[in-house]
Coordinates of C-alpha atoms in Angstrom, one line a residue:
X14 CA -6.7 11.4 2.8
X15 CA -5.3 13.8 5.4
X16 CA -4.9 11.2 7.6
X17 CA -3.1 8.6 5.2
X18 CA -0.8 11.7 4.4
X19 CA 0.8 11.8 7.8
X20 CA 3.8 9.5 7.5
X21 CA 7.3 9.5 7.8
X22 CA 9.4 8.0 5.0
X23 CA 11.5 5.7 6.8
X24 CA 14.8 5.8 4.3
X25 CA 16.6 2.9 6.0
X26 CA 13.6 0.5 4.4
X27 CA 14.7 1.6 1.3
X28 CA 16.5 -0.3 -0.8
X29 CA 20.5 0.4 -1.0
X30 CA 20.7 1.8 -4.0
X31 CA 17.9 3.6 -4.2
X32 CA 19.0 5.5 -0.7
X33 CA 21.8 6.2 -2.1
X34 CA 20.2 8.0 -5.2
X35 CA 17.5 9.8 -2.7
X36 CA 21.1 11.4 -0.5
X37 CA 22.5 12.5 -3.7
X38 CA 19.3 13.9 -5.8
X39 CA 16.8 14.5 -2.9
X40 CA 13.5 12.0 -2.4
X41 CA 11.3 13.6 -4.9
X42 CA 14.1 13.9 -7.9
X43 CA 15.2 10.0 -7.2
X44 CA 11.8 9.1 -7.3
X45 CA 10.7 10.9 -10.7
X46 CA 14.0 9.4 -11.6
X47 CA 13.3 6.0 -10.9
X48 CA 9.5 5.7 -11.7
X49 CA 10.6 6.7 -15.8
X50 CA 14.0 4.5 -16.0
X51 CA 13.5 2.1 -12.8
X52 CA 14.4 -1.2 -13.5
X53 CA 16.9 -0.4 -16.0
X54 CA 20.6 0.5 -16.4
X55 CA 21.6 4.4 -17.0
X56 CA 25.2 5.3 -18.1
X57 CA 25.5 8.6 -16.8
X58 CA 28.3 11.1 -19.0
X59 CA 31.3 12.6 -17.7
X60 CA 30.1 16.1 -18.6
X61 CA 26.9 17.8 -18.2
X62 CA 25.0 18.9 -21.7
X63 CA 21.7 20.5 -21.8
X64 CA 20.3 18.3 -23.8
X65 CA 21.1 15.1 -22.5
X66 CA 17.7 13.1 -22.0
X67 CA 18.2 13.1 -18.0
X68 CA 18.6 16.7 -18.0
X69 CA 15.7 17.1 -19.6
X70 CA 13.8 14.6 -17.3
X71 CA 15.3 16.5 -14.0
X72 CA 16.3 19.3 -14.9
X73 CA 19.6 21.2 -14.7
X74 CA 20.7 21.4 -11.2
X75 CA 19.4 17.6 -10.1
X76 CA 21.2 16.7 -13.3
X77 CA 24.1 18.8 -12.7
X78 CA 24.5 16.5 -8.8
X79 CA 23.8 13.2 -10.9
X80 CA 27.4 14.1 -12.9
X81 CA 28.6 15.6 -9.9
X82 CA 28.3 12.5 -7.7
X83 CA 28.4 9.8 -10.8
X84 CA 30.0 10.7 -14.1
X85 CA 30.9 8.1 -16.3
X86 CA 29.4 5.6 -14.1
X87 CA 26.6 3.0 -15.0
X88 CA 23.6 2.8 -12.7
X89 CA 21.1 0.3 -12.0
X90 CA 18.4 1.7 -11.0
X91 CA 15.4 -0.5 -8.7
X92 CA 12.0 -0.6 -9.9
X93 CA 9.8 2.0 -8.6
X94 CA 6.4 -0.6 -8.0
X95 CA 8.1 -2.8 -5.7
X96 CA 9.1 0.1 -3.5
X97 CA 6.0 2.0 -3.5
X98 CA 4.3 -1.1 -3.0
X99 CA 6.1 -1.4 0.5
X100 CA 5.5 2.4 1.1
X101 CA 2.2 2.1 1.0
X102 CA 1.8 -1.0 3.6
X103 CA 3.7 1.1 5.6
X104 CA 1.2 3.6 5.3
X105 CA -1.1 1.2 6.4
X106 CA 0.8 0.0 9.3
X107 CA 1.0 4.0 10.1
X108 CA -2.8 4.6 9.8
X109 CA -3.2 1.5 12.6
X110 CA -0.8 2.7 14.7
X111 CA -2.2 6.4 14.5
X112 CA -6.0 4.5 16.1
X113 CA -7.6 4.2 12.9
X114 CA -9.6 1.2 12.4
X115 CA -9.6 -1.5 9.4
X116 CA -12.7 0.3 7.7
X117 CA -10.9 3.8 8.3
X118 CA -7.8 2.4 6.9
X119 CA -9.4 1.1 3.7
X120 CA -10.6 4.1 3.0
X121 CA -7.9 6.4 3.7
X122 CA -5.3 4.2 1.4
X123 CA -7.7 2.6 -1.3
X124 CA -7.2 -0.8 -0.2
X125 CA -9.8 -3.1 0.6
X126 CA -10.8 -4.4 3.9
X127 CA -9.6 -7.6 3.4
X128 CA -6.5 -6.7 1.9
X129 CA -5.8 -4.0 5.3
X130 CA -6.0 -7.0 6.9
X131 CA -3.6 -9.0 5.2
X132 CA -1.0 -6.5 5.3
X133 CA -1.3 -6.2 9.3
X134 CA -1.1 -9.9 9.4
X135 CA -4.2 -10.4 10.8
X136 CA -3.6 -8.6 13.9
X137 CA -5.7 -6.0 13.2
X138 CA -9.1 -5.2 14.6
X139 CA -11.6 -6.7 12.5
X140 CA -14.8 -5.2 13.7
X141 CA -17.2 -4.4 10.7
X142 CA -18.0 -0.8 11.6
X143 CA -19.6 0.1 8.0
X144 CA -21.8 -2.4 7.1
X145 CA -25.6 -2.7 8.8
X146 CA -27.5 -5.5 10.2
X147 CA -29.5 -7.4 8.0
X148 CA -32.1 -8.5 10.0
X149 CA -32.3 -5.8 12.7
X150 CA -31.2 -5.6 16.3
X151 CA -29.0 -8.6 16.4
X152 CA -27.7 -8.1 19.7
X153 CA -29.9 -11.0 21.4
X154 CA -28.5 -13.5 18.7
X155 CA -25.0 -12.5 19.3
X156 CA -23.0 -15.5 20.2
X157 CA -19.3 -15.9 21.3
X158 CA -16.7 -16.6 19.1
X159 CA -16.2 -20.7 19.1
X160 CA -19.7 -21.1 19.4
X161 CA -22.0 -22.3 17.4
X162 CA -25.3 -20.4 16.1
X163 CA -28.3 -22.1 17.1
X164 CA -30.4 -24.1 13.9
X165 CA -33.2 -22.7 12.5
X166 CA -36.4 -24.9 12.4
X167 CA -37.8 -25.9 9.4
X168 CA -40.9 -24.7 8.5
X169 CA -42.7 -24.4 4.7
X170 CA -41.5 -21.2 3.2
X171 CA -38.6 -20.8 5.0
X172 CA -35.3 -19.8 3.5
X173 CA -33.9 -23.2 4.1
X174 CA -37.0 -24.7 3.0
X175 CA -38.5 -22.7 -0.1
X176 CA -40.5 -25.6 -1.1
X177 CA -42.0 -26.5 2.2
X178 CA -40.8 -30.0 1.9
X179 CA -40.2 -30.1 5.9
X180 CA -43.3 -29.4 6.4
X181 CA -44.5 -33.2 4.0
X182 CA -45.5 -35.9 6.4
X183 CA -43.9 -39.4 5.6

């Protein structure tokens, strides 16, 4: 995924609070912090102790800036899923903007096709680059988009006919 792994973290998208936790702990410690108590309510002490449970969860000296910045406060903390959901369509939207296609896309960030799609709301370059003509060659059957395929006649054994019923005279 070297490719998906080249984006910025844009820290105005996230969400108020949670910024606010990122400027005082750093990205990585808020985020360890949030994906273990997110969604839930910390009361954070008035004095450090070494064995408080977030002390043990982020160690001393992230612990340490927590009671620093927030002692005796009560925190809300956001839910971790909601946020990494929106990270990674951004990662998406990243991968797009970096010339990958849909199928490249997919790959790089686990998504499917369809789903790459969706997220770039349908402005995306649909071209199916992965998966191989059926029936061969294909390019003299090509039609434009809005058009309509020409009908296949019906003859016994046909895949429209497996019973050879067109070919009964009345």
């Amino acid at each position: 995924m070297e490719n998906a792994a080249a984006f910025d973290v844009d820290l105005e998208a996230l969400p108020p609070a949670l910024r606010e936790l990122v400027r005082v702990l750093g990205f990585a410690d808020a985020m360890l912090l949030i994906s273990v108590r997110g969604g839930g309510r910390i009361t954070v002490p008035h004095k450090v102790r070494e064995g408080h449970e977030l002390a043990l969860l982020l160690g001393m000296d992230t612990f340490n800036k927590l009671v620093r910045e927030y002692a005796g406060e009560s925190l809300l903390l956001p839910k971790l899923d909601s946020y990494l959901r929106e990270l990674r369509h951004e990662q998406v939207r990243q991968c797009k903007a970096q010339g990958l296609d849909v199928d490249e896309i997919a790959e790089e960030t686990g998504y499917t096709r369809r789903h790459v799609f969706n997220i770039l709301g349908g402005y995306a370059d649909t071209r199916d680059t992965f998966t191989m003509d059926l029936f061969g060659g294909g390019d003299d059957l090509a039609h434009q988009p809005g058009e309509v395929a020409p009908a296949v006649e019906s003859t016994p054994g046909n895949a429209n006919d497996p019973f050879g019923l067109g070919a009964r005279k009345a």
